[in-house]
CSV table of C-alpha atoms in Angstrom, one decimal:
chain,number,residue,atom,x,y,z
A,1,MET,CA,98.5,104.7,120.5
A,2,ARG,CA,99.4,107.9,118.7
A,3,PHE,CA,102.6,109.8,118.2
A,4,SER,CA,103.0,113.5,118.4
A,5,VAL,CA,101.2,115.6,115.8
A,6,LYS,CA,104.5,117.0,114.5
A,7,TRP,CA,106.0,113.6,114.0
A,8,ILE,CA,102.9,112.2,112.2
A,9,VAL,CA,102.6,115.2,110.0
A,10,THR,CA,106.3,115.3,108.9
A,11,LEU,CA,107.0,111.6,108.5
A,12,GLY,CA,104.3,109.4,109.9
A,13,LEU,CA,106.9,106.8,111.1
A,14,LEU,CA,105.5,103.8,112.9
A,15,LEU,CA,107.6,101.3,114.9
A,16,TRP,CA,106.3,97.7,114.4
A,17,SER,CA,107.0,94.6,116.5
A,18,PHE,CA,105.4,91.7,114.7
A,19,GLY,CA,106.6,89.3,112.0
A,20,ALA,CA,104.7,89.1,108.6
A,21,GLN,CA,103.7,86.5,106.2
A,22,ALA,CA,103.7,87.3,102.5
A,23,VAL,CA,100.2,86.8,101.3
A,24,LEU,CA,97.2,89.0,102.1
A,25,THR,CA,93.8,87.5,102.3
A,26,ILE,CA,90.5,89.5,102.1
A,27,GLU,CA,87.6,89.2,104.4
A,28,ILE,CA,84.4,91.2,103.6
A,29,THR,CA,83.4,92.8,106.9
A,30,ARG,CA,80.5,94.9,105.5
A,31,GLY,CA,78.6,94.5,102.3
A,32,VAL,CA,75.4,95.8,100.7
A,33,GLU,CA,72.1,94.0,100.7
A,34,ILE,CA,71.3,94.9,97.1
A,35,GLY,CA,73.5,94.0,94.2
A,36,THR,CA,73.1,92.9,90.6
A,37,PRO,CA,72.3,89.1,90.7
A,38,ILE,CA,75.0,87.4,88.6
A,39,ALA,CA,75.7,83.8,87.8
A,40,ILE,CA,79.3,82.8,87.0
A,41,VAL,CA,79.5,79.3,85.6
A,42,PRO,CA,82.8,77.4,86.2
A,43,PHE,CA,84.8,77.8,83.0
A,44,GLY,CA,85.1,74.7,80.9
A,45,TRP,CA,88.5,73.1,80.3
A,46,GLU,CA,89.7,71.4,77.1
A,47,GLY,CA,92.8,69.3,77.6
A,48,GLN,CA,94.3,66.8,79.9
A,49,ALA,CA,95.5,68.7,83.0
A,50,ALA,CA,93.7,71.9,83.8
A,51,PRO,CA,95.8,75.0,84.7
A,52,ALA,CA,96.4,75.6,88.4
A,53,GLN,CA,94.6,79.0,88.2
A,54,ASN,CA,90.8,78.7,88.3
A,55,ILE,CA,89.7,81.8,86.4
A,56,SER,CA,86.0,81.6,87.3
A,57,ASP,CA,86.9,81.5,91.0
A,58,VAL,CA,88.9,84.7,90.7
A,59,ILE,CA,86.1,86.5,88.8
A,60,GLU,CA,83.6,85.4,91.4
A,61,ALA,CA,85.7,86.7,94.3
A,62,ASP,CA,86.4,90.0,92.5
A,63,LEU,CA,82.7,90.8,91.9
A,64,ALA,CA,81.6,89.6,95.3
A,65,ARG,CA,84.0,91.9,97.1
A,66,SER,CA,83.1,94.9,94.9
A,67,GLY,CA,79.8,95.2,96.8
A,68,ARG,CA,78.0,95.8,93.5
A,69,PHE,CA,77.0,92.2,92.7
A,70,ALA,CA,75.1,89.4,94.4
A,71,VAL,CA,76.9,86.3,93.2
A,72,LEU,CA,74.5,83.3,92.9
A,73,PRO,CA,75.6,80.0,94.6
A,74,ARG,CA,76.8,77.4,92.1
A,75,LYS,CA,74.9,74.6,93.8
A,76,ASP,CA,71.6,76.2,92.5
A,77,PHE,CA,72.7,76.1,88.9
A,78,ILE,CA,70.3,74.1,86.6
A,79,SER,CA,72.8,73.9,83.8
A,80,LEU,CA,76.6,74.5,83.2
A,81,PRO,CA,77.0,75.9,79.7
A,82,HIS,CA,80.5,76.7,78.3
A,83,GLU,CA,79.5,77.7,74.8
A,84,ASP,CA,76.9,80.1,73.4
A,85,LYS,CA,74.8,77.4,71.9
A,86,ASP,CA,74.4,75.7,75.3
A,87,VAL,CA,72.9,78.7,77.1
A,88,VAL,CA,69.2,78.3,78.0
A,89,PHE,CA,68.1,81.6,79.4
A,90,LYS,CA,65.0,80.3,81.1
A,91,ASP,CA,67.3,78.3,83.4
A,92,TRP,CA,68.8,81.6,84.7
A,93,ARG,CA,65.6,83.5,84.8
A,94,ILE,CA,64.3,80.9,87.2
A,95,LEU,CA,67.2,81.7,89.5
A,96,LYS,CA,66.5,85.4,89.0
A,97,ALA,CA,69.9,86.1,87.6
A,98,GLU,CA,70.2,89.3,85.7
A,99,ALA,CA,73.6,88.6,84.3
A,100,LEU,CA,75.4,85.4,83.2
A,101,VAL,CA,79.1,84.7,82.7
A,102,ILE,CA,80.3,81.6,80.8
A,103,GLY,CA,83.7,80.7,79.5
A,104,SER,CA,86.3,78.1,78.7
A,105,VAL,CA,90.1,77.6,78.8
A,106,ARG,CA,92.1,75.4,76.5
A,107,LEU,CA,95.8,74.7,75.9
A,108,ALA,CA,96.7,76.6,72.8
A,109,ALA,CA,100.4,75.7,72.7
A,110,PRO,CA,103.0,74.5,75.2
A,111,GLY,CA,102.8,77.0,78.1
A,112,LYS,CA,100.1,79.0,76.4
A,113,TYR,CA,96.3,79.1,77.1
A,114,GLN,CA,93.4,80.4,75.2
A,115,VAL,CA,90.7,81.9,77.5
A,116,GLN,CA,87.3,83.1,76.2
A,117,PHE,CA,84.3,84.3,78.0
A,118,ARG,CA,80.8,85.7,77.3
A,119,LEU,CA,78.6,88.0,79.4
A,120,TYR,CA,74.9,87.9,78.9
A,121,ASP,CA,71.9,90.0,79.8
A,122,VAL,CA,69.6,87.2,81.0
A,123,PHE,CA,66.3,89.1,80.7
A,124,LYS,CA,67.0,90.4,77.2
A,125,GLY,CA,68.5,87.0,76.2
A,126,SER,CA,71.4,88.7,74.5
A,127,GLN,CA,75.2,88.9,74.8
A,128,ILE,CA,76.7,92.0,76.3
A,129,ALA,CA,80.4,91.3,75.9
A,130,GLY,CA,82.8,88.6,74.8
A,131,PHE,CA,86.5,88.4,74.5
A,132,ARG,CA,89.3,85.9,73.8
A,133,TYR,CA,92.8,86.0,75.2
A,134,THR,CA,95.9,83.9,74.5
A,135,VAL,CA,98.4,84.1,77.4
A,136,GLY,CA,101.1,82.3,79.3
A,137,ALA,CA,100.2,80.5,82.6
A,138,GLY,CA,101.6,83.3,84.6
A,139,MET,CA,99.1,85.8,83.1
A,140,LEU,CA,95.9,83.7,83.8
A,141,ARG,CA,95.2,85.5,87.0
A,142,SER,CA,95.6,88.9,85.3
A,143,VAL,CA,93.3,87.8,82.6
A,144,ALA,CA,90.7,86.9,85.2
A,145,HIS,CA,90.9,90.3,86.7
A,146,GLN,CA,90.6,91.9,83.3
A,147,ILE,CA,87.4,89.9,82.7
A,148,SER,CA,86.1,91.1,86.0
A,149,ASP,CA,86.9,94.7,85.0
A,150,ILE,CA,84.9,94.2,81.7
A,151,ILE,CA,81.9,92.7,83.5
A,152,TYR,CA,82.0,95.4,86.2
A,153,GLU,CA,82.0,98.2,83.6
A,154,LYS,CA,79.4,96.7,81.3
A,155,ILE,CA,76.9,96.3,84.1
A,156,THR,CA,77.7,99.4,86.3
A,157,GLY,CA,78.8,101.8,83.6
A,158,GLU,CA,82.0,102.5,85.6
A,159,PRO,CA,85.5,101.2,85.0
A,160,GLY,CA,86.6,98.3,87.3
A,161,ALA,CA,89.9,98.3,89.2
A,162,PHE,CA,90.5,94.6,89.7
A,163,ASN,CA,93.5,94.4,87.4
A,164,THR,CA,95.5,96.8,89.4
A,165,ARG,CA,98.1,96.5,92.2
A,166,ILE,CA,98.7,97.7,95.7
A,167,ALA,CA,102.0,98.6,97.4
A,168,TYR,CA,102.5,98.3,101.1
A,169,VAL,CA,105.2,97.9,103.8
A,170,THR,CA,105.6,94.9,106.1
A,171,ARG,CA,108.0,94.3,109.0
A,172,GLU,CA,109.4,90.8,109.7
A,173,ALA,CA,110.9,90.3,113.2
A,174,PRO,CA,111.5,86.7,114.1
A,175,PRO,CA,112.6,86.2,117.7
A,176,GLY,CA,116.2,87.0,118.2
A,177,VAL,CA,116.7,88.3,114.6
A,178,LYS,CA,117.1,92.0,113.6
A,179,PRO,CA,113.8,93.2,112.0
A,180,VAL,CA,113.6,93.4,108.2
A,181,TYR,CA,111.3,95.9,106.5
A,182,LYS,CA,109.9,95.0,103.1
A,183,LEU,CA,108.2,97.2,100.4
A,184,GLN,CA,105.9,94.8,98.7
A,185,VAL,CA,103.6,94.9,95.7
A,186,ALA,CA,100.6,92.5,95.1
A,187,ASP,CA,97.6,92.2,93.0
A,188,SER,CA,94.6,94.2,94.2
A,189,ASP,CA,93.2,91.1,95.9
A,190,GLY,CA,96.5,90.5,97.8
A,191,PHE,CA,97.8,87.6,95.6
A,192,ASN,CA,101.1,87.4,93.8
A,193,PRO,CA,103.1,89.5,96.4
A,194,GLN,CA,106.6,90.5,95.3
A,195,THR,CA,109.3,92.2,97.4
A,196,VAL,CA,110.4,95.4,95.8
A,197,ALA,CA,112.9,96.5,98.4
A,198,ARG,CA,114.1,95.3,101.8
A,199,SER,CA,116.0,97.1,104.6
A,200,PRO,CA,117.0,96.6,108.2
A,201,GLU,CA,115.5,100.1,108.8
A,202,SER,CA,112.1,101.6,108.1
A,203,LEU,CA,110.6,101.9,104.6
A,204,MET,CA,107.6,104.2,104.1
A,205,SER,CA,105.5,106.4,101.8
A,206,PRO,CA,105.4,104.3,98.6
A,207,ALA,CA,104.0,106.3,95.7
A,208,TRP,CA,103.2,105.0,92.2
A,209,SER,CA,104.2,106.8,89.1
A,210,PRO,CA,101.3,107.6,86.7
A,211,ASP,CA,102.3,104.7,84.3
A,212,GLY,CA,102.5,102.2,87.2
A,213,LYS,CA,106.1,101.4,86.2
A,214,ARG,CA,108.0,103.1,89.1
A,215,LEU,CA,107.6,103.4,92.9
A,216,ALA,CA,109.0,106.3,94.9
A,217,TYR,CA,109.5,105.6,98.6
A,218,VAL,CA,111.4,106.7,101.7
A,219,SER,CA,114.1,104.6,103.2
A,220,PHE,CA,116.0,105.0,106.5
A,221,GLU,CA,118.5,102.3,105.7
A,222,ASP,CA,121.5,104.5,106.5
A,223,LYS,CA,119.9,105.9,109.7
A,224,ARG,CA,118.6,108.9,107.8
A,225,SER,CA,115.7,109.5,105.4
A,226,LYS,CA,116.3,109.3,101.7
A,227,VAL,CA,113.9,109.2,98.7
A,228,TYR,CA,114.4,106.4,96.2
A,229,ILE,CA,112.7,105.5,92.9
A,230,GLN,CA,112.4,101.8,92.1
A,231,ASN,CA,111.9,100.8,88.5
A,232,MET,CA,109.4,98.0,88.4
A,233,THR,CA,110.4,96.8,85.0
A,234,ASP,CA,114.2,96.3,85.2
A,235,GLY,CA,114.7,96.4,89.0
A,236,ARG,CA,116.9,99.5,89.0
A,237,ARG,CA,116.9,101.7,92.0
A,238,THR,CA,117.8,105.4,91.9
A,239,MET,CA,118.3,107.7,94.9
A,240,VAL,CA,116.8,111.2,94.2
A,241,ALA,CA,116.9,113.0,97.6
A,242,GLU,CA,119.4,112.8,100.4
A,243,PHE,CA,119.5,116.4,101.6
A,244,THR,CA,120.3,117.4,105.1
A,245,GLY,CA,117.3,116.9,107.4
A,246,ILE,CA,114.0,115.5,106.3
A,247,ASN,CA,113.6,113.8,102.9
A,248,GLY,CA,110.0,112.5,102.7
A,249,ALA,CA,106.5,112.2,101.4
A,250,PRO,CA,107.2,111.8,97.6
A,251,ALA,CA,104.3,112.4,95.2
A,252,TRP,CA,104.3,112.1,91.4
A,253,SER,CA,103.1,114.7,89.1
A,254,PRO,CA,100.4,113.5,86.6
A,255,ASP,CA,102.9,113.6,83.7
A,256,GLY,CA,105.5,111.5,85.7
A,257,ARG,CA,108.2,114.1,85.2
A,258,SER,CA,108.3,115.6,88.7
A,259,LEU,CA,108.1,114.7,92.3
A,260,ALA,CA,106.7,116.8,95.1
A,261,LEU,CA,108.8,116.2,98.2
A,262,THR,CA,108.9,117.3,101.9
A,263,LEU,CA,112.3,118.6,102.6
A,264,SER,CA,113.9,120.5,105.5
A,265,ARG,CA,117.1,121.4,103.7
A,266,ASP,CA,116.5,125.1,104.5
A,267,GLY,CA,115.7,124.4,108.1
A,268,ASN,CA,111.9,124.0,108.0
A,269,ALA,CA,109.7,121.2,106.5
A,270,GLU,CA,108.5,122.7,103.2
A,271,ILE,CA,107.0,121.4,99.9
A,272,TYR,CA,109.4,121.3,97.0
A,273,VAL,CA,109.0,120.1,93.4
A,274,MET,CA,111.9,118.2,91.8
A,275,GLN,CA,112.2,118.0,88.0
A,276,LEU,CA,113.4,114.4,87.7
A,277,ASP,CA,115.5,114.7,84.5
A,278,THR,CA,117.6,117.6,85.8
A,279,ARG,CA,117.1,117.2,89.6
A,280,ALA,CA,116.3,120.9,89.7
A,281,LEU,CA,114.4,121.9,92.9
A,282,ARG,CA,111.6,124.5,93.2
A,283,ARG,CA,110.3,125.5,96.6
A,284,LEU,CA,106.5,125.9,96.7
A,285,THR,CA,105.7,126.7,100.4
A,286,ARG,CA,107.2,129.4,102.5
A,287,ASP,CA,105.7,129.3,106.0
A,288,PRO,CA,107.2,128.9,109.5
A,289,ALA,CA,104.7,126.0,110.0
A,290,ILE,CA,105.3,122.4,109.0
A,291,ASP,CA,104.1,121.8,105.3
A,292,THR,CA,104.1,118.2,104.2
A,293,GLU,CA,102.3,115.3,102.5
A,294,ALA,CA,101.7,116.9,99.1
A,295,ALA,CA,99.5,115.3,96.4
A,296,TRP,CA,98.8,116.5,92.9
A,297,SER,CA,95.4,117.1,91.4
A,298,PRO,CA,94.8,114.8,88.4
A,299,ASP,CA,95.0,117.7,85.9
A,300,GLY,CA,98.4,118.8,87.4
A,301,ARG,CA,97.2,122.3,88.2
A,302,ASP,CA,97.0,122.1,92.0
A,303,ILE,CA,98.8,120.5,94.9
A,304,ILE,CA,97.1,119.8,98.2
A,305,PHE,CA,99.2,119.3,101.4
A,306,THR,CA,99.0,119.1,105.2
A,307,SER,CA,100.1,122.2,107.2
A,308,ASP,CA,99.7,123.2,110.8
A,309,ARG,CA,100.0,126.9,110.0
A,310,ALA,CA,96.5,127.4,111.6
A,311,GLY,CA,97.7,125.8,114.8
A,312,THR,CA,96.5,122.2,114.0
A,313,PRO,CA,97.1,120.0,111.0
A,314,GLN,CA,94.7,120.9,108.1
A,315,ILE,CA,94.5,120.3,104.4
A,316,TYR,CA,95.4,123.2,102.1
A,317,ARG,CA,95.4,123.7,98.3
A,318,MET,CA,97.7,125.8,96.2
A,319,SER,CA,98.7,126.2,92.5
A,320,ALA,CA,101.4,123.8,91.4
A,321,SER,CA,103.3,126.8,90.1
A,322,GLY,CA,103.2,128.4,93.6
A,323,GLY,CA,101.4,131.2,95.2
A,324,PRO,CA,98.9,131.5,98.1
A,325,ALA,CA,97.4,128.5,99.8
A,326,GLU,CA,93.7,128.0,100.4
A,327,ARG,CA,92.5,126.0,103.4
A,328,LEU,CA,90.1,123.2,102.5
A,329,THR,CA,89.3,121.5,105.8
A,330,PHE,CA,87.7,123.3,108.8
A,331,GLU,CA,85.8,120.5,110.8
A,332,GLY,CA,87.9,119.1,113.6
A,333,ASP,CA,91.4,119.8,114.9
A,334,TYR,CA,93.2,117.2,112.8
A,335,ASN,CA,92.9,116.6,109.1
A,336,ALA,CA,96.0,115.2,107.2
A,337,ARG,CA,97.4,112.8,104.6
A,338,ALA,CA,95.1,113.8,101.7
A,339,SER,CA,95.0,112.5,98.2
A,340,TYR,CA,92.7,113.0,95.2
A,341,ALA,CA,90.2,110.7,93.5
A,342,ALA,CA,91.0,110.2,89.8
A,343,ASP,CA,88.2,112.5,88.7
A,344,GLY,CA,89.6,115.3,90.8
A,345,LYS,CA,86.2,116.0,92.4
A,346,SER,CA,87.0,114.7,95.9
A,347,ILE,CA,89.8,114.0,98.2
A,348,THR,CA,90.3,111.4,100.9
A,349,PHE,CA,92.2,112.1,104.2
A,350,ILE,CA,92.5,111.2,107.8
A,351,SER,CA,90.3,113.2,110.2
A,352,ARG,CA,90.2,113.1,114.0
A,353,SER,CA,86.5,112.3,114.7
A,354,GLN,CA,84.9,111.3,118.0
A,355,GLY,CA,88.3,110.7,119.5
A,356,GLY,CA,89.6,108.5,116.7
A,357,PHE,CA,91.7,109.0,113.5
A,358,ARG,CA,89.4,107.9,110.7
A,359,VAL,CA,89.2,107.9,106.9
A,360,ALA,CA,87.1,110.7,105.5
A,361,VAL,CA,86.1,112.1,102.1
A,362,LEU,CA,85.6,115.7,101.1
A,363,ARG,CA,83.7,116.8,98.0
A,364,LEU,CA,85.5,119.8,96.6
A,365,ASP,CA,82.4,121.3,94.9
A,366,ASN,CA,80.4,121.9,98.1
A,367,ARG,CA,83.1,121.2,100.8
A,368,THR,CA,80.9,118.4,102.3
A,369,ALA,CA,82.9,116.0,104.4
A,370,GLN,CA,81.9,112.4,105.3
A,371,VAL,CA,83.7,110.1,107.8
A,372,LEU,CA,83.7,106.6,106.3
A,373,THR,CA,85.2,104.4,109.0
A,374,GLU,CA,84.6,103.5,112.7
A,375,THR,CA,88.1,102.4,113.6
A,376,SER,CA,90.3,104.7,115.6
A,377,LEU,CA,93.8,104.5,114.3
A,378,ASP,CA,93.4,104.8,110.5
A,379,GLU,CA,96.3,106.0,108.3
A,380,SER,CA,97.5,106.5,104.7
A,381,PRO,CA,94.2,106.4,102.6
A,382,SER,CA,94.6,105.8,98.9
A,383,PHE,CA,91.9,105.8,96.2
A,384,ALA,CA,91.5,103.0,93.7
A,385,PRO,CA,92.0,104.4,90.2
A,386,ASN,CA,88.2,104.2,89.6
A,387,GLY,CA,87.5,106.2,92.8
A,388,ARG,CA,85.1,103.5,94.1
A,389,MET,CA,87.2,102.1,96.9
A,390,ILE,CA,89.8,103.5,99.4
A,391,ILE,CA,92.6,101.4,100.9
A,392,TYR,CA,94.1,102.4,104.2
A,393,ALA,CA,96.0,101.1,107.2
A,394,THR,CA,94.5,100.7,110.6
A,395,GLU,CA,95.0,98.8,113.8
A,396,VAL,CA,93.0,95.7,114.8
A,397,ARG,CA,93.7,94.0,118.2
A,398,GLY,CA,97.1,95.6,118.4
A,399,ARG,CA,98.2,94.7,114.9
A,400,GLY,CA,98.6,96.8,111.8
A,401,VAL,CA,96.3,95.7,108.9
A,402,LEU,CA,95.1,97.0,105.6
A,403,THR,CA,91.4,97.7,105.1
A,404,SER,CA,89.4,99.1,102.2
A,405,VAL,CA,86.2,101.0,102.3
A,406,SER,CA,83.9,102.1,99.5
A,407,ALA,CA,83.8,105.8,98.8
A,408,ASP,CA,80.2,105.8,100.1
A,409,GLY,CA,81.1,103.8,103.2
A,410,ARG,CA,78.8,100.9,102.5
A,411,VAL,CA,81.3,98.2,101.7
A,412,ARG,CA,84.4,97.3,103.9
A,413,GLN,CA,87.1,94.7,103.5
A,414,LEU,CA,89.9,93.5,105.7
A,415,PHE,CA,93.3,92.5,104.2
A,416,LYS,CA,94.8,90.0,106.6
A,417,LEU,CA,98.3,88.6,107.2
A,418,GLU,CA,98.6,85.4,109.2
A,419,GLU,CA,101.1,87.2,111.5
A,420,GLY,CA,102.6,90.7,111.8
A,421,ASP,CA,101.9,94.2,110.8
A,422,VAL,CA,101.4,95.8,107.3
A,423,ARG,CA,101.2,99.5,106.7
A,424,GLU,CA,101.6,102.3,104.2
A,425,PRO,CA,99.3,101.2,101.4
A,426,ALA,CA,99.2,102.8,97.9
A,427,TRP,CA,96.8,101.8,95.2
A,428,SER,CA,98.3,101.7,91.7
A,429,PRO,CA,97.0,103.5,88.6
A,430,TYR,CA,95.7,101.4,85.7
A,431,ASN,CA,98.5,99.5,84.0
A,432,ARG,CA,97.5,99.8,80.4
A,433,GLU,CA,100.2,97.3,79.3
A,434,LEU,CA,98.3,94.5,81.0
A,435,GLN,CA,95.2,95.2,78.9
A,436,TYR,CA,94.6,92.8,75.9
């Protein structure tokens, strides 16, 4: 099923007909055969009743789904150390583990827990990292993701992205009840979902601010498109665009002071930039074709966007201050919905390939494109902040689902709801306030 090219390019609106449960679960559908063998010992507990959150389980799941680690089965462990003095490296060399993680949790005060962990290089017999945290019960899962990020970076040399969030849209439609659309935010592994906004009409195009504290999105709750900004800290919602015609495709500037928008206030769908403190508008594109789906380069100098000015939807790049546009994509008759990797060296987008709409990546230095997926109805690709994974929406057996694929195409994961459709994913930037 596909809508007209014009409709996809301007708004990308999908009509859904299934209910939705709140929690996403992840299924690894393709992994890699080679990863760093790592042993994660169940964390020790000091106290009477252990906290409900099992930190070592979260770390194990994080590293397993990254595709960069081979997590060793716990049933093979010879010993279960929780302190540095109890580590016997020969036990782990026998299992051919290259890295070892141990840790413990104890009650530090009513409602407060102290979590500590150590990461070892087994062959060198030395500690690579070790940290201690004191947090409330509600932050234990976040701490587990932070530990996963540290382990990932120490071993791979690249930052992890486990302690981040994803935004997405669901539609709930119980029999005989008017559908309800929800904009939701969850941890990167689908846990801790929270409803940010709900509406009897469509919600779409969520976009994170650079500090991860605000979400811009499009709502049709009054039967016409409007752009809102939701403050994730205090819950305040602000409407920023309700011009005549299309108000869509918000994209934040890297400094968080401006939004690029698709507006048809002057009769044609064009790219505008709104200065948020003054609401001043500046029109960037001036072409009789449809220009939409803007995204800023990480350094703020350029904007990429989708345009059918060559007769079919293609990706173009122009200076954020305006001027001529340069065409970036030439392979195929449909390339749209592009966004940058955090390093600015590549973009991800949807490309029509072999009869299907699939996630692709384009290296900007040599203009080499690679199609990463094999499904046929992919939409809305969004890079993780470390550039290693891309989350996107697709259709499986008639249902909208979220899927992620590694930037090299070797690892794939399916985010599943028990029932219903989920669409419009957006991966958050790093939230530095959650770092300890």
